[in-house]
Amino acid sequence: GDSVTQMEGPVTLSEEAFLTINCTYTATGYPSLFWYVQYPGEGLQLLLKATKADDKGSNKGFEATYRKETTSFHLEKGSVQVSDSAVYFCALPLAGTYKYIFGTGTRLKVLA
Amino acid sequence: GAGVSQSPSNKVTEKGKDVELRCDPISGHTALYWYRQSLGQGLEFLIYFQGNSAPDKSGLPSDRFSAERTGGSVSTLTIQRTQQEDSAVYLCASSLENGRYEQYFGPGTRLTVT
């Protein structure tokens, strides 16, 4: 069945380091793909999305490319900031239903 | 415009009591979702609504959990005879349409069962 696999955290980086959070998926067809972010004490909010293969979603310096060859949607940022410390979730809608599948989340901690 | 709101933001209750959690979605959003997030865990899907109907209740953990949505807007998640394992953050989300559009999440209700 459809699924999302995220790299386990926590990920601890120094400020200005390069970030990659891996996300791979198994899906029927080519669903839209999403990254959500949850800052401490807040609800989830959409970070970026891609609606078809080879699309690149970007926001706040983060990017992710929808790669159907590798069934991946890895999240990247060239230079992280302390304010990026949060939990990041990869997600996709389950084919044929209205449910969304979320990854388990990856906690990122950025040190000054 | 206003986002998704949830109330209460925090709820402490004694084991065995019933609780009601409320969600006000974004106006015009036809789809509404409930999730549960336990400490350090990912999101657990509970139920979704399309309008006032709930085609998929498969995620509800037990028959102590129920939800309704009225007028295609406000939704209430009810937990009867709460247990300590029900302690979690309950998140509500809404979207324009199921399966294609991003979900907008509320801040959640933190439920603590003592």
mmCIF file with all atom_site columns, N, CA and C in Angstrom, chain A residues 31-32 34 36 38 41-46 49 51 87 89 91-94 97-105 107, chain B residues 33 35 37 40-43 45 48 50 55-56 58-59 89 91 95 97-108:
data_model
loop_
_atom_site.group_PDB
_atom_site.id
_atom_site.type_symbol
_atom_site.label_atom_id
_atom_site.label_alt_id
_atom_site.label_comp_id
_atom_site.label_asym_id
_atom_site.label_entity_id
_atom_site.label_seq_id
_atom_site.pdbx_PDB_ins_code
_atom_site.Cartn_x
_atom_site.Cartn_y
_atom_site.Cartn_z
_atom_site.occupancy
_atom_site.B_iso_or_equiv
_atom_site.pdbx_formal_charge
_atom_site.auth_seq_id
_atom_site.auth_comp_id
_atom_site.auth_asym_id
_atom_site.auth_atom_id
_atom_site.pdbx_PDB_model_num
ATOM 1   N N  . PRO A 1 31  ? 0.785   11.190 -6.913 1.00 0.00 ? 31  PRO A N  1
ATOM 2   C CA . PRO A 1 31  ? 0.051   12.139 -6.064 1.00 0.00 ? 31  PRO A CA 1
ATOM 3   C C  . PRO A 1 31  ? 0.850   13.410 -5.824 1.00 0.00 ? 31  PRO A C  1
ATOM 4   N N  . SER A 1 32  ? 0.201   14.438 -5.369 1.00 0.00 ? 32  SER A N  1
ATOM 5   C CA . SER A 1 32  ? 0.914   15.618 -4.878 1.00 0.00 ? 32  SER A CA 1
ATOM 6   C C  . SER A 1 32  ? 1.709   15.220 -3.642 1.00 0.00 ? 32  SER A C  1
ATOM 7   N N  . PHE A 1 34  ? 3.890   16.773 -0.159 1.00 0.00 ? 34  PHE A N  1
ATOM 8   C CA . PHE A 1 34  ? 3.908   17.937 0.731  1.00 0.00 ? 34  PHE A CA 1
ATOM 9   C C  . PHE A 1 34  ? 4.994   17.796 1.792  1.00 0.00 ? 34  PHE A C  1
ATOM 10  N N  . TYR A 1 36  ? 5.361   19.529 5.592  1.00 0.00 ? 36  TYR A N  1
ATOM 11  C CA . TYR A 1 36  ? 4.794   20.371 6.624  1.00 0.00 ? 36  TYR A CA 1
ATOM 12  C C  . TYR A 1 36  ? 5.848   20.589 7.705  1.00 0.00 ? 36  TYR A C  1
ATOM 13  N N  . GLN A 1 38  ? 6.353   21.896 11.874 1.00 0.00 ? 38  GLN A N  1
ATOM 14  C CA . GLN A 1 38  ? 5.686   22.174 13.150 1.00 0.00 ? 38  GLN A CA 1
ATOM 15  C C  . GLN A 1 38  ? 6.711   22.817 14.074 1.00 0.00 ? 38  GLN A C  1
ATOM 16  N N  . GLY A 1 41  ? 5.429   24.259 19.992 1.00 0.00 ? 41  GLY A N  1
ATOM 17  C CA . GLY A 1 41  ? 4.210   24.799 20.567 1.00 0.00 ? 41  GLY A CA 1
ATOM 18  C C  . GLY A 1 41  ? 3.152   25.210 19.556 1.00 0.00 ? 41  GLY A C  1
ATOM 19  N N  . GLU A 1 42  ? 3.363   24.912 18.300 1.00 0.00 ? 42  GLU A N  1
ATOM 20  C CA . GLU A 1 42  ? 2.410   25.320 17.261 1.00 0.00 ? 42  GLU A CA 1
ATOM 21  C C  . GLU A 1 42  ? 1.866   24.117 16.503 1.00 0.00 ? 42  GLU A C  1
ATOM 22  N N  . GLY A 1 43  ? 0.825   24.374 15.712 1.00 0.00 ? 43  GLY A N  1
ATOM 23  C CA . GLY A 1 43  ? 0.283   23.336 14.847 1.00 0.00 ? 43  GLY A CA 1
ATOM 24  C C  . GLY A 1 43  ? 1.115   23.207 13.579 1.00 0.00 ? 43  GLY A C  1
ATOM 25  N N  . LEU A 1 44  ? 0.792   22.224 12.778 1.00 0.00 ? 44  LEU A N  1
ATOM 26  C CA . LEU A 1 44  ? 1.515   22.025 11.526 1.00 0.00 ? 44  LEU A CA 1
ATOM 27  C C  . LEU A 1 44  ? 1.139   23.103 10.519 1.00 0.00 ? 44  LEU A C  1
ATOM 28  N N  . GLN A 1 45  ? 2.076   23.464 9.702  1.00 0.00 ? 45  GLN A N  1
ATOM 29  C CA . GLN A 1 45  ? 1.789   24.385 8.612  1.00 0.00 ? 45  GLN A CA 1
ATOM 30  C C  . GLN A 1 45  ? 2.519   23.919 7.366  1.00 0.00 ? 45  GLN A C  1
ATOM 31  N N  . LEU A 1 46  ? 1.901   24.182 6.237  1.00 0.00 ? 46  LEU A N  1
ATOM 32  C CA . LEU A 1 46  ? 2.489   23.763 4.977  1.00 0.00 ? 46  LEU A CA 1
ATOM 33  C C  . LEU A 1 46  ? 3.779   24.524 4.741  1.00 0.00 ? 46  LEU A C  1
ATOM 34  N N  . LYS A 1 49  ? 5.121   22.313 -1.468 1.00 0.00 ? 49  LYS A N  1
ATOM 35  C CA . LYS A 1 49  ? 4.468   21.183 -2.104 1.00 0.00 ? 49  LYS A CA 1
ATOM 36  C C  . LYS A 1 49  ? 4.897   21.078 -3.558 1.00 0.00 ? 49  LYS A C  1
ATOM 37  N N  . THR A 1 51  ? 3.202   19.177 -7.210 1.00 0.00 ? 51  THR A N  1
ATOM 38  C CA . THR A 1 51  ? 2.003   18.500 -7.675 1.00 0.00 ? 51  THR A CA 1
ATOM 39  C C  . THR A 1 51  ? 2.250   17.483 -8.772 1.00 0.00 ? 51  THR A C  1
ATOM 40  N N  . VAL A 1 87  ? 9.915   20.393 13.807 1.00 0.00 ? 87  VAL A N  1
ATOM 41  C CA . VAL A 1 87  ? 9.716   19.022 13.324 1.00 0.00 ? 87  VAL A CA 1
ATOM 42  C C  . VAL A 1 87  ? 9.161   19.103 11.911 1.00 0.00 ? 87  VAL A C  1
ATOM 43  N N  . PHE A 1 89  ? 7.528   17.168 8.521  1.00 0.00 ? 89  PHE A N  1
ATOM 44  C CA . PHE A 1 89  ? 6.748   15.997 8.124  1.00 0.00 ? 89  PHE A CA 1
ATOM 45  C C  . PHE A 1 89  ? 6.584   15.966 6.608  1.00 0.00 ? 89  PHE A C  1
ATOM 46  N N  . ALA A 1 91  ? 4.402   14.272 3.494  1.00 0.00 ? 91  ALA A N  1
ATOM 47  C CA . ALA A 1 91  ? 3.030   13.750 3.431  1.00 0.00 ? 91  ALA A CA 1
ATOM 48  C C  . ALA A 1 91  ? 2.564   13.599 1.995  1.00 0.00 ? 91  ALA A C  1
ATOM 49  N N  . LEU A 1 92  ? 1.615   12.680 1.803  1.00 0.00 ? 92  LEU A N  1
ATOM 50  C CA . LEU A 1 92  ? 0.968   12.540 0.505  1.00 0.00 ? 92  LEU A CA 1
ATOM 51  C C  . LEU A 1 92  ? -0.454  12.027 0.711  1.00 0.00 ? 92  LEU A C  1
ATOM 52  N N  . PRO A 1 93  ? -1.349  12.337 -0.243 1.00 0.00 ? 93  PRO A N  1
ATOM 53  C CA . PRO A 1 93  ? -2.712  11.814 -0.134 1.00 0.00 ? 93  PRO A CA 1
ATOM 54  C C  . PRO A 1 93  ? -2.750  10.367 -0.582 1.00 0.00 ? 93  PRO A C  1
ATOM 55  N N  . LEU A 1 94  ? -3.501  9.556  0.130  1.00 0.00 ? 94  LEU A N  1
ATOM 56  C CA . LEU A 1 94  ? -3.622  8.141  -0.181 1.00 0.00 ? 94  LEU A CA 1
ATOM 57  C C  . LEU A 1 94  ? -4.542  7.964  -1.372 1.00 0.00 ? 94  LEU A C  1
ATOM 58  N N  . THR A 1 97  ? -8.601  7.558  -1.843 1.00 0.00 ? 97  THR A N  1
ATOM 59  C CA . THR A 1 97  ? -9.274  7.951  -0.602 1.00 0.00 ? 97  THR A CA 1
ATOM 60  C C  . THR A 1 97  ? -9.026  9.432  -0.373 1.00 0.00 ? 97  THR A C  1
ATOM 61  N N  . TYR A 1 98  ? -9.503  9.909  0.697  1.00 0.00 ? 98  TYR A N  1
ATOM 62  C CA . TYR A 1 98  ? -9.261  11.303 1.055  1.00 0.00 ? 98  TYR A CA 1
ATOM 63  C C  . TYR A 1 98  ? -8.363  11.410 2.274  1.00 0.00 ? 98  TYR A C  1
ATOM 64  N N  . LYS A 1 99  ? -7.695  10.341 2.569  1.00 0.00 ? 99  LYS A N  1
ATOM 65  C CA . LYS A 1 99  ? -6.768  10.359 3.691  1.00 0.00 ? 99  LYS A CA 1
ATOM 66  C C  . LYS A 1 99  ? -5.398  10.815 3.249  1.00 0.00 ? 99  LYS A C  1
ATOM 67  N N  . TYR A 1 100 ? -4.688  11.421 4.165  1.00 0.00 ? 100 TYR A N  1
ATOM 68  C CA . TYR A 1 100 ? -3.312  11.790 3.940  1.00 0.00 ? 100 TYR A CA 1
ATOM 69  C C  . TYR A 1 100 ? -2.432  10.901 4.795  1.00 0.00 ? 100 TYR A C  1
ATOM 70  N N  . ILE A 1 101 ? -1.311  10.517 4.225  1.00 0.00 ? 101 ILE A N  1
ATOM 71  C CA . ILE A 1 101 ? -0.327  9.759  4.985  1.00 0.00 ? 101 ILE A CA 1
ATOM 72  C C  . ILE A 1 101 ? 0.802   10.702 5.341  1.00 0.00 ? 101 ILE A C  1
ATOM 73  N N  . PHE A 1 102 ? 1.146   10.737 6.618  1.00 0.00 ? 102 PHE A N  1
ATOM 74  C CA . PHE A 1 102 ? 2.249   11.570 7.088  1.00 0.00 ? 102 PHE A CA 1
ATOM 75  C C  . PHE A 1 102 ? 3.408   10.677 7.512  1.00 0.00 ? 102 PHE A C  1
ATOM 76  N N  . GLY A 1 103 ? 4.607   11.134 7.247  1.00 0.00 ? 103 GLY A N  1
ATOM 77  C CA . GLY A 1 103 ? 5.765   10.467 7.801  1.00 0.00 ? 103 GLY A CA 1
ATOM 78  C C  . GLY A 1 103 ? 5.801   10.672 9.305  1.00 0.00 ? 103 GLY A C  1
ATOM 79  N N  . THR A 1 104 ? 6.736   10.020 9.947  1.00 0.00 ? 104 THR A N  1
ATOM 80  C CA . THR A 1 104 ? 6.813   10.073 11.407 1.00 0.00 ? 104 THR A CA 1
ATOM 81  C C  . THR A 1 104 ? 7.394   11.378 11.923 1.00 0.00 ? 104 THR A C  1
ATOM 82  N N  . GLY A 1 105 ? 7.898   12.201 11.014 1.00 0.00 ? 105 GLY A N  1
ATOM 83  C CA . GLY A 1 105 ? 8.448   13.484 11.432 1.00 0.00 ? 105 GLY A CA 1
ATOM 84  C C  . GLY A 1 105 ? 9.935   13.388 11.738 1.00 0.00 ? 105 GLY A C  1
ATOM 85  N N  . ARG A 1 107 ? 12.830  15.658 13.674 1.00 0.00 ? 107 ARG A N  1
ATOM 86  C CA . ARG A 1 107 ? 13.099  16.841 14.509 1.00 0.00 ? 107 ARG A CA 1
ATOM 87  C C  . ARG A 1 107 ? 14.448  17.420 14.131 1.00 0.00 ? 107 ARG A C  1
ATOM 88  N N  . TYR B 2 33  ? -10.412 17.232 8.993  1.00 0.00 ? 33  TYR B N  1
ATOM 89  C CA . TYR B 2 33  ? -9.683  16.052 9.463  1.00 0.00 ? 33  TYR B CA 1
ATOM 90  C C  . TYR B 2 33  ? -9.363  16.181 10.950 1.00 0.00 ? 33  TYR B C  1
ATOM 91  N N  . TYR B 2 35  ? -6.633  14.452 13.743 1.00 0.00 ? 35  TYR B N  1
ATOM 92  C CA . TYR B 2 35  ? -5.445  13.636 13.952 1.00 0.00 ? 35  TYR B CA 1
ATOM 93  C C  . TYR B 2 35  ? -5.104  13.637 15.438 1.00 0.00 ? 35  TYR B C  1
ATOM 94  N N  . GLN B 2 37  ? -1.657  13.292 17.952 1.00 0.00 ? 37  GLN B N  1
ATOM 95  C CA . GLN B 2 37  ? -0.196  13.316 17.999 1.00 0.00 ? 37  GLN B CA 1
ATOM 96  C C  . GLN B 2 37  ? 0.230   13.060 19.432 1.00 0.00 ? 37  GLN B C  1
ATOM 97  N N  . GLY B 2 40  ? 6.236   12.874 21.015 1.00 0.00 ? 40  GLY B N  1
ATOM 98  C CA . GLY B 2 40  ? 7.342   12.330 20.250 1.00 0.00 ? 40  GLY B CA 1
ATOM 99  C C  . GLY B 2 40  ? 6.945   11.440 19.096 1.00 0.00 ? 40  GLY B C  1
ATOM 100 N N  . GLN B 2 41  ? 5.647   11.372 18.796 1.00 0.00 ? 41  GLN B N  1
ATOM 101 C CA . GLN B 2 41  ? 5.168   10.508 17.717 1.00 0.00 ? 41  GLN B CA 1
ATOM 102 C C  . GLN B 2 41  ? 4.708   11.330 16.518 1.00 0.00 ? 41  GLN B C  1
ATOM 103 N N  . GLY B 2 42  ? 4.492   10.638 15.430 1.00 0.00 ? 42  GLY B N  1
ATOM 104 C CA . GLY B 2 42  ? 3.948   11.282 14.243 1.00 0.00 ? 42  GLY B CA 1
ATOM 105 C C  . GLY B 2 42  ? 2.456   11.483 14.373 1.00 0.00 ? 42  GLY B C  1
ATOM 106 N N  . LEU B 2 43  ? 1.839   11.756 13.256 1.00 0.00 ? 43  LEU B N  1
ATOM 107 C CA . LEU B 2 43  ? 0.405   12.004 13.232 1.00 0.00 ? 43  LEU B CA 1
ATOM 108 C C  . LEU B 2 43  ? -0.359  10.709 13.022 1.00 0.00 ? 43  LEU B C  1
ATOM 109 N N  . PHE B 2 45  ? -3.982  9.415  12.009 1.00 0.00 ? 45  PHE B N  1
ATOM 110 C CA . PHE B 2 45  ? -5.255  9.823  11.422 1.00 0.00 ? 45  PHE B CA 1
ATOM 111 C C  . PHE B 2 45  ? -6.401  9.226  12.234 1.00 0.00 ? 45  PHE B C  1
ATOM 112 N N  . TYR B 2 48  ? -12.081 11.734 8.942  1.00 0.00 ? 48  TYR B N  1
ATOM 113 C CA . TYR B 2 48  ? -12.245 12.924 8.129  1.00 0.00 ? 48  TYR B CA 1
ATOM 114 C C  . TYR B 2 48  ? -13.708 13.097 7.750  1.00 0.00 ? 48  TYR B C  1
ATOM 115 N N  . GLN B 2 50  ? -16.332 14.929 4.817  1.00 0.00 ? 50  GLN B N  1
ATOM 116 C CA . GLN B 2 50  ? -16.588 15.626 3.573  1.00 0.00 ? 50  GLN B CA 1
ATOM 117 C C  . GLN B 2 50  ? -17.973 16.247 3.760  1.00 0.00 ? 50  GLN B C  1
ATOM 118 N N  . PRO B 2 55  ? -17.071 9.583  5.711  1.00 0.00 ? 55  PRO B N  1
ATOM 119 C CA . PRO B 2 55  ? -16.952 8.324  4.977  1.00 0.00 ? 55  PRO B CA 1
ATOM 120 C C  . PRO B 2 55  ? -15.930 7.361  5.569  1.00 0.00 ? 55  PRO B C  1
ATOM 121 N N  . ASP B 2 56  ? -14.988 7.897  6.315  1.00 0.00 ? 56  ASP B N  1
ATOM 122 C CA . ASP B 2 56  ? -13.913 7.035  6.812  1.00 0.00 ? 56  ASP B CA 1
ATOM 123 C C  . ASP B 2 56  ? -13.698 7.277  8.287  1.00 0.00 ? 56  ASP B C  1
ATOM 124 N N  . SER B 2 58  ? -12.232 4.817  10.073 1.00 0.00 ? 58  SER B N  1
ATOM 125 C CA . SER B 2 58  ? -11.381 3.666  10.395 1.00 0.00 ? 58  SER B CA 1
ATOM 126 C C  . SER B 2 58  ? -10.278 3.988  11.380 1.00 0.00 ? 58  SER B C  1
ATOM 127 N N  . GLY B 2 59  ? -9.923  5.262  11.493 1.00 0.00 ? 59  GLY B N  1
ATOM 128 C CA . GLY B 2 59  ? -8.824  5.611  12.373 1.00 0.00 ? 59  GLY B CA 1
ATOM 129 C C  . GLY B 2 59  ? -9.210  5.795  13.827 1.00 0.00 ? 59  GLY B C  1
ATOM 130 N N  . VAL B 2 89  ? -1.947  15.347 21.890 1.00 0.00 ? 89  VAL B N  1
ATOM 131 C CA . VAL B 2 89  ? -2.420  16.576 21.256 1.00 0.00 ? 89  VAL B CA 1
ATOM 132 C C  . VAL B 2 89  ? -3.333  16.177 20.108 1.00 0.00 ? 89  VAL B C  1
ATOM 133 N N  . LEU B 2 91  ? -5.198  17.279 16.836 1.00 0.00 ? 91  LEU B N  1
ATOM 134 C CA . LEU B 2 91  ? -5.085  18.302 15.798 1.00 0.00 ? 91  LEU B CA 1
ATOM 135 C C  . LEU B 2 91  ? -6.250  18.196 14.831 1.00 0.00 ? 91  LEU B C  1
ATOM 136 N N  . SER B 2 95  ? -9.392  21.552 4.566  1.00 0.00 ? 95  SER B N  1
ATOM 137 C CA . SER B 2 95  ? -8.884  21.846 3.226  1.00 0.00 ? 95  SER B CA 1
ATOM 138 C C  . SER B 2 95  ? -10.050 22.109 2.301  1.00 0.00 ? 95  SER B C  1
ATOM 139 N N  . GLU B 2 97  ? -10.638 20.828 -0.584 1.00 0.00 ? 97  GLU B N  1
ATOM 140 C CA . GLU B 2 97  ? -11.169 19.640 -1.228 1.00 0.00 ? 97  GLU B CA 1
ATOM 141 C C  . GLU B 2 97  ? -10.311 18.470 -0.797 1.00 0.00 ? 97  GLU B C  1
ATOM 142 N N  . ASN B 2 98  ? -10.905 17.324 -0.722 1.00 0.00 ? 98  ASN B N  1
ATOM 143 C CA . ASN B 2 98  ? -10.135 16.171 -0.261 1.00 0.00 ? 98  ASN B CA 1
ATOM 144 C C  . ASN B 2 98  ? -9.108  15.730 -1.285 1.00 0.00 ? 98  ASN B C  1
ATOM 145 N N  . GLY B 2 99  ? -7.964  15.368 -0.801 1.00 0.00 ? 99  GLY B N  1
ATOM 146 C CA . GLY B 2 99  ? -6.996  14.626 -1.590 1.00 0.00 ? 99  GLY B CA 1
ATOM 147 C C  . GLY B 2 99  ? -6.131  15.411 -2.549 1.00 0.00 ? 99  GLY B C  1
ATOM 148 N N  . ARG B 2 100 ? -6.443  16.680 -2.785 1.00 0.00 ? 100 ARG B N  1
ATOM 149 C CA . ARG B 2 100 ? -5.643  17.411 -3.757 1.00 0.00 ? 100 ARG B CA 1
ATOM 150 C C  . ARG B 2 100 ? -4.996  18.658 -3.175 1.00 0.00 ? 100 ARG B C  1
ATOM 151 N N  . TYR B 2 101 ? -5.604  19.220 -2.192 1.00 0.00 ? 101 TYR B N  1
ATOM 152 C CA . TYR B 2 101 ? -5.134  20.498 -1.685 1.00 0.00 ? 101 TYR B CA 1
ATOM 153 C C  . TYR B 2 101 ? -4.503  20.339 -0.310 1.00 0.00 ? 101 TYR B C  1
ATOM 154 N N  . GLU B 2 102 ? -3.645  21.312 -0.001 1.00 0.00 ? 102 GLU B N  1
ATOM 155 C CA . GLU B 2 102 ? -2.986  21.249 1.289  1.00 0.00 ? 102 GLU B CA 1
ATOM 156 C C  . GLU B 2 102 ? -3.986  21.410 2.418  1.00 0.00 ? 102 GLU B C  1
ATOM 157 N N  . GLN B 2 103 ? -3.617  20.853 3.542  1.00 0.00 ? 103 GLN B N  1
ATOM 158 C CA . GLN B 2 103 ? -4.443  20.982 4.733  1.00 0.00 ? 103 GLN B CA 1
ATOM 159 C C  . GLN B 2 103 ? -3.928  22.131 5.584  1.00 0.00 ? 103 GLN B C  1
ATOM 160 N N  . TYR B 2 104 ? -4.851  22.809 6.216  1.00 0.00 ? 104 TYR B N  1
ATOM 161 C CA . TYR B 2 104 ? -4.515  23.890 7.135  1.00 0.00 ? 104 TYR B CA 1
ATOM 162 C C  . TYR B 2 104 ? -4.840  23.399 8.543  1.00 0.00 ? 104 TYR B C  1
ATOM 163 N N  . PHE B 2 105 ? -3.841  23.442 9.391  1.00 0.00 ? 105 PHE B N  1
ATOM 164 C CA . PHE B 2 105 ? -3.985  22.864 10.720 1.00 0.00 ? 105 PHE B CA 1
ATOM 165 C C  . PHE B 2 105 ? -4.297  23.918 11.771 1.00 0.00 ? 105 PHE B C  1
ATOM 166 N N  . GLY B 2 106 ? -5.059  23.494 12.752 1.00 0.00 ? 106 GLY B N  1
ATOM 167 C CA . GLY B 2 106 ? -5.259  24.310 13.938 1.00 0.00 ? 106 GLY B CA 1
ATOM 168 C C  . GLY B 2 106 ? -4.104  24.103 14.907 1.00 0.00 ? 106 GLY B C  1
ATOM 169 N N  . PRO B 2 107 ? -4.090  24.873 15.995 1.00 0.00 ? 107 PRO B N  1
ATOM 170 C CA . PRO B 2 107 ? -2.992  24.789 16.967 1.00 0.00 ? 107 PRO B CA 1
ATOM 171 C C  . PRO B 2 107 ? -3.058  23.554 17.853 1.00 0.00 ? 107 PRO B C  1
ATOM 172 N N  . GLY B 2 108 ? -4.187  22.870 17.829 1.00 0.00 ? 108 GLY B N  1
ATOM 173 C CA . GLY B 2 108 ? -4.306  21.646 18.604 1.00 0.00 ? 108 GLY B CA 1
ATOM 174 C C  . GLY B 2 108 ? -4.886  21.853 19.987 1.00 0.00 ? 108 GLY B C  1
#
